[in-house]
């Protein structure tokens, strides 16, 4: 009997998984079901080159649309999986079909967290998760347009960088006391704050957005301190939530993500999960976590696809991530925590420096800004659990790898 | 019509009809070679590393600065090392011969 693998979610992890399954020689049936109208694509350029109009949408596709039929992958776009019946080993789709599987992969990703505030339904208030969001935002980003961005995380700041370059009047409203506070040290936040300010973006921290006003279309954003900001369009980037309802309703273990083991297997031996939606263990980090990054989506998808083909290779990678804003290439390796010792290496004023994070003297994370060599060396050193001397690490003349 | 001749990580040789005007990385990815290309061509990840055959080195041109910095830190860098996302495929490169570098 030929086996059937069903992949739910046609995002980065789903797309990588089906490619790996065929590369591994799996010749059974593959059905990939995605609720978007597109073949799997890369999201990072959506807040960068695609938004700036420098990259056509088709070039974000992981594979051309003809690849799926060529590889006998039954790809169903615009289709949502609405239920899993683990006993019958079937999934139900929004078109009312019941499809049988032998093995199931959940690659459902995340969705944006919506701001519940008065006026949130007004026109020209956007979130950025999918191609269509980017195209809609781009259409409104005319020179002179007043753009208010809610949330000073990566996505908000990447959008700010593109918008100001396009001649928009850009304001970023961040609730906490500094931008990117979730992921970088205060020194790095201060640097990005200055870069954006110098470029003409108005950054307002400590701002709690209370609502939106306008006649049909948004006209202004109101804040808790009674201040308000005129807006032609608003882009909200205040985090994401894992899509776990399908798994939870199917009685799979869920805890801030679909709970999987080091081989991406869920609490059901015929069901795997990969990507942003998983809560997974990482032996190198010594803990469980949920991650939102392409590296994790790709590596977990491979792990799951390998495991489905009977090849068990444990997932344990040091997470890494990047963000492009202006001419700044920010590359992040590892996960820093409040309380880590921060060593600044190089000169922020020259737009070229790294923030190194040490925990009990151990190198645990880096934010490398236009410091490509540091990024590359850090990947290996952090995985190896290297101890660093903070004084020597601060000297950019000494190559990181020699420490 | 322009061809690319490829040796994969298992040492097997094959040939593809390259699409002009997109990067060599995109050509390899579209045709199922085991490149990860995690950053999607942003010159941020070095997971699209290839070795260009000596005969083609001068034709594909020189590495750019960022690419150079990424490559120099790899364990298996060679004189013919390039990041495939940094090479645009063109008619002039018909017959381009390359090897996919090991996964690091
Ligand atoms: C604007 C933006 C910029 C980013 N920039 C970076 C970056 O610079 N670097 C980086 O590493 N990461 C970045 N990321 C994050 C990265 O894109 C994600 O980590 C990655 O896409 C995760 O892949 P995934 O397959 O787990 O989820 P997704 O790519 O989100 O795919 C999940 C898919 O499943 C679909 N789906 C969900 N439920 C169902 C269902 N029941 N039935 C059918 N389909 C379903 C969803 O609609 C979606 O298409 C960015 C993300 C965004 C939005
Ligand atoms: S794809 Fe990342 S450097 Fe080429």
Coordinates of C-alpha atoms and ligand atoms in Angstrom, one line a residue:
Chain A
X1 CA 0.0 0.0 0.0
X2 CA 1.3 3.4 -0.8
X3 CA 1.5 5.7 2.2
X4 CA -0.1 9.1 2.4
X5 CA 1.5 12.1 4.1
X6 CA -0.6 15.1 4.7
X7 CA 1.1 18.4 5.4
X8 CA -1.2 21.1 7.0
X9 CA 0.1 24.6 6.3
X10 CA 1.9 25.7 3.2
X11 CA 4.4 28.1 4.7
X12 CA 8.2 27.9 5.1
X13 CA 8.1 24.7 7.1
X14 CA 5.5 23.0 5.0
X15 CA 7.3 23.9 1.8
X16 CA 10.7 22.7 3.1
X17 CA 9.1 19.5 4.4
X18 CA 7.6 18.4 1.1
X19 CA 10.9 19.2 -0.7
X20 CA 12.8 17.1 1.8
X21 CA 10.4 14.2 1.7
X22 CA 10.8 13.9 -2.1
X23 CA 14.6 14.4 -1.9
X24 CA 14.7 11.6 0.6
X25 CA 13.0 9.4 -1.9
X26 CA 9.5 9.2 -0.3
X27 CA 7.4 8.1 -3.3
X28 CA 4.0 7.8 -1.6
X29 CA 1.2 10.4 -1.8
X30 CA 1.8 13.9 -0.5
X31 CA -1.0 16.3 0.1
X32 CA -0.1 19.8 1.2
X33 CA -3.0 22.0 2.3
X34 CA -2.7 25.7 2.8
X35 CA -5.2 28.4 3.5
X36 CA -3.4 31.1 1.5
X37 CA -3.7 31.6 -2.3
X38 CA 0.0 31.1 -2.9
X39 CA 2.6 28.3 -3.1
X40 CA 4.9 28.3 0.0
X41 CA 6.9 31.5 0.1
X42 CA 9.5 33.4 2.2
X43 CA 8.0 36.0 4.6
X44 CA 11.2 37.9 5.5
X45 CA 11.3 40.0 2.3
X46 CA 7.6 41.0 2.9
X47 CA 8.7 43.7 5.4
X48 CA 11.9 44.5 3.4
X49 CA 12.5 44.2 -0.4
X50 CA 9.0 43.3 -1.4
X51 CA 7.5 46.2 0.6
X52 CA 10.1 48.5 -1.0
X53 CA 9.1 47.3 -4.5
X54 CA 12.6 45.9 -5.1
X55 CA 11.6 42.2 -5.3
X56 CA 8.7 40.7 -7.2
X57 CA 6.4 38.5 -5.3
X58 CA 7.1 35.5 -7.5
X59 CA 10.7 35.6 -6.4
X60 CA 9.7 34.9 -2.8
X61 CA 8.3 31.5 -3.8
X62 CA 10.3 28.6 -2.4
X63 CA 9.6 26.7 -5.6
X64 CA 7.8 27.6 -8.7
X65 CA 4.2 26.6 -8.9
X66 CA 4.9 24.0 -11.6
X67 CA 7.2 22.2 -9.2
X68 CA 4.4 20.8 -7.1
X69 CA 2.6 18.9 -9.9
X70 CA 6.0 17.8 -11.3
X71 CA 6.8 16.2 -8.0
X72 CA 3.3 14.7 -7.7
X73 CA 2.6 16.8 -4.7
X74 CA -1.1 17.4 -4.4
X75 CA -1.1 21.0 -3.3
X76 CA -4.4 22.6 -2.3
X77 CA -4.4 26.3 -2.0
X78 CA -7.2 28.4 -0.4
X79 CA -8.1 25.4 1.7
X80 CA -8.2 25.3 5.5
X81 CA -7.9 22.1 7.6
X82 CA -10.7 22.5 10.1
X83 CA -10.4 19.2 12.1
X84 CA -8.2 16.2 12.8
X85 CA -9.6 12.8 13.7
X86 CA -6.6 11.0 15.0
X87 CA -8.5 7.7 15.5
X88 CA -9.8 7.6 12.0
X89 CA -6.5 9.2 10.8
X90 CA -8.3 11.8 8.7
X91 CA -8.4 15.6 8.4
X92 CA -11.4 17.6 7.4
X93 CA -11.0 20.6 5.0
X94 CA -13.0 23.8 4.7
X95 CA -14.4 22.3 1.5
X96 CA -16.0 19.5 3.5
X97 CA -13.6 16.8 2.3
X98 CA -12.3 14.1 4.6
X99 CA -8.7 13.1 3.7
X100 CA -7.0 10.0 5.1
X101 CA -3.4 10.0 6.1
X102 CA -0.8 7.6 7.4
X103 CA 1.4 10.4 8.7
X104 CA 0.5 13.9 9.4
X105 CA 2.7 17.1 9.7
X106 CA 1.3 20.2 11.3
X107 CA 3.1 23.3 10.0
X108 CA 0.5 25.9 10.8
X109 CA 2.8 28.7 11.9
X110 CA 1.6 31.7 13.7
X111 CA -1.0 34.5 13.2
X112 CA -0.7 38.2 14.1
X113 CA -1.9 39.3 17.5
X114 CA -4.7 41.7 16.9
X115 CA -5.1 44.9 18.9
X116 CA -8.4 45.0 20.6
X117 CA -9.1 48.7 20.7
X118 CA -12.0 51.0 19.6
X119 CA -11.8 51.8 15.9
X120 CA -9.6 48.8 15.1
X121 CA -11.9 47.9 12.3
X122 CA -11.3 51.2 10.4
X123 CA -9.9 51.1 6.9
X124 CA -6.2 51.5 6.3
X125 CA -5.2 49.7 9.5
X126 CA -3.0 46.8 8.6
X127 CA -1.1 43.9 10.0
X128 CA 1.8 42.2 8.1
X129 CA 2.0 38.5 7.8
X130 CA 1.2 37.5 4.3
X131 CA 1.9 38.6 0.7
X132 CA -1.5 40.3 0.4
X133 CA -0.8 42.4 3.5
X134 CA 2.4 43.7 2.0
X135 CA 0.8 44.5 -1.3
X136 CA -2.1 46.4 0.4
X137 CA 0.3 48.4 2.6
X138 CA 2.6 49.2 -0.3
X139 CA -0.3 50.7 -2.2
X140 CA -1.0 53.2 0.6
X141 CA 2.7 54.1 1.2
X142 CA 2.7 57.2 -1.0
X143 CA 5.3 60.0 -0.5
X144 CA 4.0 62.3 2.2
X145 CA 1.6 59.8 3.6
X146 CA 1.4 59.8 7.4
X147 CA 2.3 56.3 8.5
X148 CA 1.9 55.3 12.1
X149 CA 3.5 52.1 13.2
X150 CA 2.3 50.4 16.4
X151 CA 5.0 48.3 17.8
X152 CA 8.8 48.9 17.7
X153 CA 9.9 45.3 17.1
X154 CA 11.7 44.0 14.0
X155 CA 8.7 44.1 11.8
X156 CA 7.6 47.6 12.8
X157 CA 11.1 49.0 12.4
X158 CA 11.7 47.3 9.1
X159 CA 8.5 48.8 7.8
X160 CA 9.5 52.2 9.2
X161 CA 12.9 52.0 7.4
X162 CA 11.2 51.3 4.1
X163 CA 8.4 53.9 4.6
X164 CA 10.7 56.7 5.4
X165 CA 12.9 55.9 2.4
X166 CA 9.8 56.1 0.3
X167 CA 9.2 59.7 1.5
X168 CA 6.4 58.9 4.1
X169 CA 6.1 60.8 7.3
X170 CA 6.7 57.9 9.8
X171 CA 6.0 57.6 13.5
X172 CA 6.6 54.5 15.6
X173 CA 4.7 54.0 18.8
X174 CA 6.2 51.5 21.2
X175 CA 4.6 50.6 24.5
X176 CA 7.8 49.7 26.4
X177 CA 10.6 52.1 27.2
X178 CA 12.8 51.1 24.2
X179 CA 12.6 49.5 20.8
X180 CA 13.3 45.8 20.2
X181 CA 13.4 45.4 23.9
X182 CA 12.4 41.8 23.7
X183 CA 15.5 40.7 21.8
X184 CA 18.4 43.1 22.2
X185 CA 20.3 44.9 25.0
X186 CA 19.6 48.6 25.8
X187 CA 22.8 49.6 24.0
X188 CA 21.5 48.1 20.7
X189 CA 18.0 49.5 21.2
X190 CA 19.6 53.0 21.7
X191 CA 21.6 52.5 18.5
X192 CA 18.5 51.6 16.4
X193 CA 16.5 54.4 18.0
X194 CA 19.2 56.9 16.9
X195 CA 19.5 55.4 13.4
X196 CA 15.8 55.7 12.8
X197 CA 15.6 59.2 14.3
X198 CA 18.5 60.4 12.1
X199 CA 16.6 59.0 9.1
X200 CA 13.6 61.1 10.0
X201 CA 11.4 58.5 11.8
X202 CA 9.8 59.8 15.0
X203 CA 10.2 57.1 17.7
X204 CA 7.9 57.5 20.7
X205 CA 8.4 54.9 23.5
X206 CA 6.3 54.3 26.5
X207 CA 3.2 54.9 24.4
X208 CA 0.1 52.8 25.1
X209 CA -2.2 53.0 22.1
X210 CA -5.9 53.2 23.2
X211 CA -7.7 53.4 19.9
X212 CA -8.2 54.7 16.4
X213 CA -10.5 57.4 15.1
X214 CA -11.7 58.4 11.7
X215 CA -14.6 58.4 9.3
X216 CA -14.5 55.1 7.6
X217 CA -10.7 55.4 7.2
X218 CA -8.3 55.8 10.1
X219 CA -7.4 59.4 10.6
X220 CA -5.7 59.3 14.0
X221 CA -4.3 57.1 16.6
X222 CA -5.0 57.9 20.3
X223 CA -2.8 57.0 23.3
X224 CA -3.3 56.6 27.0
X225 CA -1.6 59.9 27.8
X226 CA -4.2 61.7 25.7
X227 CA -1.7 62.4 22.9
X228 CA -2.8 61.5 19.4
X229 CA -1.1 61.0 16.1
X230 CA -2.6 61.9 12.6
X231 CA -2.5 58.8 10.3
X232 CA -3.2 58.0 6.7
X233 CA -2.3 54.4 7.4
X234 CA -1.4 52.3 10.4
X235 CA 0.7 49.2 10.5
X236 CA 0.5 47.1 13.7
X237 CA 3.2 44.7 14.6
X238 CA 2.7 43.6 18.2
X239 CA 3.6 40.0 18.0
X240 CA 2.1 36.7 16.9
X241 CA 0.3 33.7 18.4
X242 CA 0.9 30.1 17.5
X243 CA -1.8 28.4 15.5
X244 CA -2.5 25.5 17.8
X245 CA -6.3 25.2 17.9
X246 CA -6.4 22.5 15.3
X247 CA -3.9 20.4 17.4
X248 CA -5.6 21.2 20.7
X249 CA -9.0 20.3 19.3
X250 CA -7.5 17.0 18.1
X251 CA -6.3 16.4 21.6
X252 CA -2.6 16.7 21.0
X253 CA -0.5 18.1 23.8
X254 CA -0.3 21.9 23.5
X255 CA 1.5 24.3 25.7
X256 CA 2.4 27.6 24.1
X257 CA 2.9 25.7 20.9
X258 CA 2.3 22.1 19.8
X259 CA 4.5 20.0 22.1
X260 CA 7.0 17.9 20.1
X261 CA 10.1 15.9 21.0
X262 CA 13.6 16.3 19.6
X263 CA 12.5 14.6 16.4
X264 CA 9.5 16.9 16.0
X265 CA 7.0 14.1 16.9
X266 CA 3.9 15.2 18.8
X267 CA 2.1 13.2 21.5
X268 CA 0.7 11.0 18.7
X269 CA 3.3 8.8 17.0
X270 CA 1.8 9.4 13.5
X271 CA 1.7 13.2 13.9
X272 CA 4.7 15.6 13.6
X273 CA 4.9 19.4 13.9
X274 CA 7.5 21.9 12.7
X275 CA 8.1 25.6 12.6
X276 CA 6.7 28.6 14.4
X277 CA 3.8 26.5 15.9
X278 CA 6.0 24.1 17.9
X279 CA 7.1 24.0 21.5
X280 CA 10.3 21.9 21.2
X281 CA 13.3 20.9 23.2
X282 CA 16.8 22.0 22.3
X283 CA 19.6 20.1 23.9
X284 CA 22.2 22.9 23.1
X285 CA 20.1 25.4 24.9
X286 CA 19.1 22.9 27.6
X287 CA 15.4 23.9 27.6
X288 CA 12.2 23.9 25.6
X289 CA 11.1 26.9 23.6
X290 CA 9.0 28.2 20.8
X291 CA 10.8 30.2 18.0
X292 CA 9.7 32.4 15.2
X293 CA 12.5 32.1 12.6
X294 CA 13.2 30.7 9.2
X295 CA 16.2 28.8 10.4
X296 CA 14.0 27.0 12.9
X297 CA 11.3 26.4 10.4
X298 CA 13.7 25.0 7.8
X299 CA 15.7 22.8 10.3
X300 CA 12.6 21.5 12.0
X301 CA 10.9 20.7 8.7
X302 CA 13.9 18.7 7.7
X303 CA 14.0 16.9 11.0
X304 CA 10.3 16.0 10.8
X305 CA 10.6 14.9 7.1
X306 CA 13.6 12.8 8.0
X307 CA 11.9 11.2 10.9
X308 CA 8.8 10.4 8.7
X309 CA 11.2 8.6 6.4
X310 CA 12.6 6.6 9.4
X311 CA 15.8 8.6 9.8
X312 CA 16.1 10.0 13.3
X313 CA 18.3 13.0 13.5
X314 CA 17.8 15.1 16.7
X315 CA 17.0 18.8 16.3
X316 CA 19.5 20.9 18.2
X317 CA 20.6 24.1 16.5
X318 CA 21.5 27.4 18.0
X319 CA 18.8 29.8 16.8
X320 CA 19.7 32.6 14.4
X321 CA 17.9 35.4 12.8
X322 CA 18.5 38.5 10.8
X323 CA 16.9 41.9 10.2
X324 CA 17.7 44.4 7.5
X325 CA 17.1 48.1 8.2
X326 CA 18.6 50.8 6.0
X327 CA 22.2 49.8 5.3
X328 CA 22.4 47.8 8.5
X329 CA 22.7 44.1 8.5
X330 CA 21.7 42.8 11.9
X331 CA 22.5 39.2 12.5
X332 CA 21.5 37.6 15.7
X333 CA 22.7 34.2 17.1
X334 CA 21.5 32.7 20.3
X335 CA 19.0 33.9 22.8
X336 CA 20.0 36.6 25.2
X337 CA 18.2 37.1 28.5
X338 CA 17.9 40.0 30.9
X339 CA 20.8 39.8 33.3
X340 CA 23.3 38.6 30.7
X341 CA 26.6 40.5 30.7
X342 CA 26.7 42.7 27.6
X343 CA 30.1 43.4 25.9
X344 CA 30.1 46.0 23.1
X345 CA 32.7 45.2 20.5
X346 CA 33.5 47.9 17.9
X347 CA 32.0 51.4 17.5
X348 CA 28.2 52.0 17.2
X349 CA 29.0 55.5 15.8
X350 CA 30.7 53.8 12.8
X351 CA 27.6 51.6 12.3
X352 CA 29.7 48.5 12.8
X353 CA 29.7 46.7 16.1
X354 CA 28.6 43.6 18.0
X355 CA 26.8 43.2 21.3
X356 CA 28.1 40.0 22.9
X357 CA 26.1 38.4 25.6
X358 CA 27.8 36.3 28.4
X359 CA 26.1 34.2 31.0
X360 CA 28.5 33.2 33.8
X361 CA 31.3 33.9 31.3
X362 CA 29.8 31.7 28.7
X363 CA 29.2 33.1 25.2
X364 CA 25.4 32.7 24.7
X365 CA 24.3 35.2 22.1
X366 CA 25.4 38.0 19.7
X367 CA 23.8 40.9 17.8
X368 CA 26.2 41.6 15.0
X369 CA 25.6 44.8 13.2
X370 CA 27.5 45.0 9.9
X371 CA 29.9 42.5 11.6
X372 CA 29.6 39.5 9.3
X373 CA 32.7 37.8 10.6
X374 CA 31.6 38.0 14.2
X375 CA 28.3 36.4 13.2
X376 CA 29.9 33.5 11.4
X377 CA 32.4 32.9 14.2
X378 CA 29.7 33.2 16.9
X379 CA 27.6 30.5 15.3
X380 CA 30.3 28.0 16.0
X381 CA 31.5 29.4 19.4
X382 CA 28.0 29.6 20.9
X383 CA 27.2 26.1 19.9
X384 CA 30.5 24.9 21.4
X385 CA 29.7 26.7 24.7
X386 CA 32.8 28.8 24.6
X387 CA 33.9 30.8 27.6
X388 CA 35.0 34.4 26.7
X389 CA 37.1 37.0 28.5
X390 CA 35.0 40.1 28.4
X391 CA 38.0 42.4 28.1
X392 CA 39.5 40.7 25.1
X393 CA 36.0 40.2 23.5
X394 CA 35.6 44.0 23.6
X395 CA 38.6 44.5 21.3
X396 CA 37.4 44.4 17.7
X397 CA 41.0 44.1 16.5
X398 CA 41.1 40.6 17.9
X399 CA 39.2 38.3 15.6
X400 CA 36.4 36.7 17.6
X401 CA 37.4 33.2 16.5
X402 CA 40.8 33.7 18.1
X403 CA 39.3 34.2 21.5
Chain B
X1 CA 18.9 28.2 -23.4
X2 CA 21.8 28.1 -21.0
X3 CA 23.0 25.1 -19.0
X4 CA 24.4 24.7 -15.5
X5 CA 26.4 21.5 -14.8
X6 CA 26.2 20.6 -11.1
X7 CA 27.9 18.1 -8.8
X8 CA 25.8 17.6 -5.7
X9 CA 26.9 16.7 -2.1
X10 CA 26.9 13.0 -2.9
X11 CA 29.2 13.6 -5.8
X12 CA 26.5 12.9 -8.4
X13 CA 26.6 15.0 -11.6
X14 CA 23.6 16.4 -13.4
X15 CA 22.7 19.3 -15.6
X16 CA 19.8 21.8 -15.6
X17 CA 18.4 24.3 -18.0
X18 CA 19.1 27.5 -16.2
X19 CA 16.7 30.4 -16.0
X20 CA 18.2 33.7 -17.0
X21 CA 17.9 36.8 -14.9
X22 CA 17.6 35.1 -11.5
X23 CA 20.4 34.0 -9.2
X24 CA 22.3 30.7 -9.5
X25 CA 20.9 30.0 -6.0
X26 CA 17.3 30.4 -7.2
X27 CA 18.1 28.1 -10.1
X28 CA 19.5 25.4 -7.7
X29 CA 16.6 25.7 -5.3
X30 CA 14.0 25.5 -8.0
X31 CA 15.6 22.3 -9.2
X32 CA 15.8 20.6 -5.8
X33 CA 19.4 20.7 -5.0
X34 CA 20.0 20.4 -1.3
X35 CA 20.9 24.1 -0.7
X36 CA 19.3 25.6 2.3
X37 CA 19.5 29.3 1.3
X38 CA 17.9 30.2 4.5
X39 CA 18.2 34.0 4.1
X40 CA 16.7 33.8 0.7
X41 CA 19.6 35.6 -1.1
X42 CA 20.2 38.4 1.3
X43 CA 23.9 37.5 1.7
X44 CA 23.3 36.9 5.4
X45 CA 23.6 33.1 5.9
X46 CA 26.2 31.5 3.7
X47 CA 24.0 28.4 3.4
X48 CA 24.0 28.7 -0.4
X49 CA 27.8 28.0 -0.7
X50 CA 29.1 26.5 -3.9
X51 CA 32.4 25.9 -5.6
X52 CA 32.8 27.3 -9.1
X53 CA 34.9 25.2 -11.5
X54 CA 38.3 26.8 -12.2
X55 CA 37.5 27.4 -15.8
X56 CA 34.5 29.6 -14.9
X57 CA 36.0 31.6 -12.1
X58 CA 36.9 34.7 -14.1
X59 CA 33.6 34.6 -16.0
X60 CA 31.4 34.8 -12.9
X61 CA 33.3 37.8 -11.6
X62 CA 34.6 38.7 -8.2
X63 CA 33.1 38.2 -4.8
X64 CA 31.6 41.3 -3.2
X65 CA 32.8 42.5 0.2
X66 CA 30.0 41.0 2.3
X67 CA 30.1 37.8 0.5
X68 CA 33.9 37.6 1.1
X69 CA 33.5 38.1 4.8
X70 CA 30.9 35.3 5.1
X71 CA 33.0 32.9 3.0
X72 CA 36.2 33.5 4.8
X73 CA 34.8 32.3 8.0
X74 CA 33.6 28.9 6.6
X75 CA 35.6 25.8 7.4
X76 CA 35.4 24.5 3.8
X77 CA 36.1 27.6 1.9
X78 CA 38.2 27.1 -1.3
X79 CA 39.5 29.5 -3.9
X80 CA 36.5 28.7 -6.1
X81 CA 34.0 29.4 -3.2
X82 CA 31.0 31.7 -4.0
X83 CA 27.6 32.3 -2.5
X84 CA 25.3 31.2 -5.3
X85 CA 22.8 33.9 -4.4
X86 CA 25.3 36.6 -5.3
X87 CA 25.7 35.4 -8.9
X88 CA 23.1 36.3 -11.5
X89 CA 22.7 33.6 -14.1
X90 CA 23.0 34.9 -17.7
X91 CA 23.5 33.7 -21.2
X92 CA 27.2 34.3 -20.8
X93 CA 27.3 31.6 -18.2
X94 CA 26.0 28.9 -20.4
X95 CA 27.8 25.7 -19.3
X96 CA 28.6 27.0 -15.8
X97 CA 30.1 24.1 -13.9
X98 CA 29.8 24.0 -10.1
X99 CA 29.8 21.8 -7.0
X100 CA 27.5 22.2 -4.0
X101 CA 29.7 22.8 -0.9
X102 CA 29.1 20.7 2.2
X103 CA 26.6 21.7 4.8
X104 CA 28.4 23.4 7.7
Ligands
LIG1 C1 7.0 40.3 7.7 C2 7.8 39.2 8.3 C3 9.2 39.3 8.3 C4 10.0 38.3 8.9 N1 11.3 38.4 8.9 C5 12.1 37.4 9.3 C6 13.5 37.4 9.2 O1 14.1 38.4 8.8 N2 14.2 36.4 9.6 C7 13.6 35.2 10.0 O2 14.3 34.2 10.4 N3 12.3 35.1 10.1 C8 11.5 36.2 9.8 N4 10.2 36.1 9.9 C9 9.6 34.9 10.5 C10 9.5 33.7 9.5 O3 8.8 34.2 8.3 C11 8.7 32.6 10.1 O4 9.4 32.1 11.2 C12 8.5 31.4 9.2 O5 7.7 31.8 8.1 C13 7.8 30.3 9.9 O6 7.4 29.3 9.0 P1 6.2 28.3 9.4 O7 6.1 27.4 8.2 O8 6.4 27.7 10.7 O9 5.0 29.3 9.4 P2 4.3 30.2 8.3 O10 5.3 30.6 7.3 O11 3.5 31.2 9.0 O12 3.3 29.1 7.6 C14 2.2 28.6 8.1 C15 1.1 28.5 7.1 O13 0.1 27.6 7.5 C16 -1.2 28.2 7.2 N5 -2.2 27.6 8.1 C17 -2.3 27.7 9.4 N6 -3.4 27.0 9.8 C18 -3.9 26.3 8.8 C19 -4.9 25.4 8.6 N7 -5.7 25.0 9.6 N8 -5.2 24.9 7.4 C20 -4.4 25.3 6.3 N9 -3.4 26.2 6.4 C21 -3.1 26.7 7.6 C22 -0.9 29.7 7.4 O14 -1.9 30.5 6.8 C23 0.4 29.8 6.8 O15 0.4 30.0 5.4 C24 9.4 37.1 9.4 C25 8.0 37.0 9.4 C26 7.2 38.0 8.8 C27 5.7 37.9 8.8
LIG2 S1 21.1 32.5 0.5 FE1 21.8 33.3 2.3 S2 23.8 34.0 1.7 FE2 23.0 33.2 -0.1

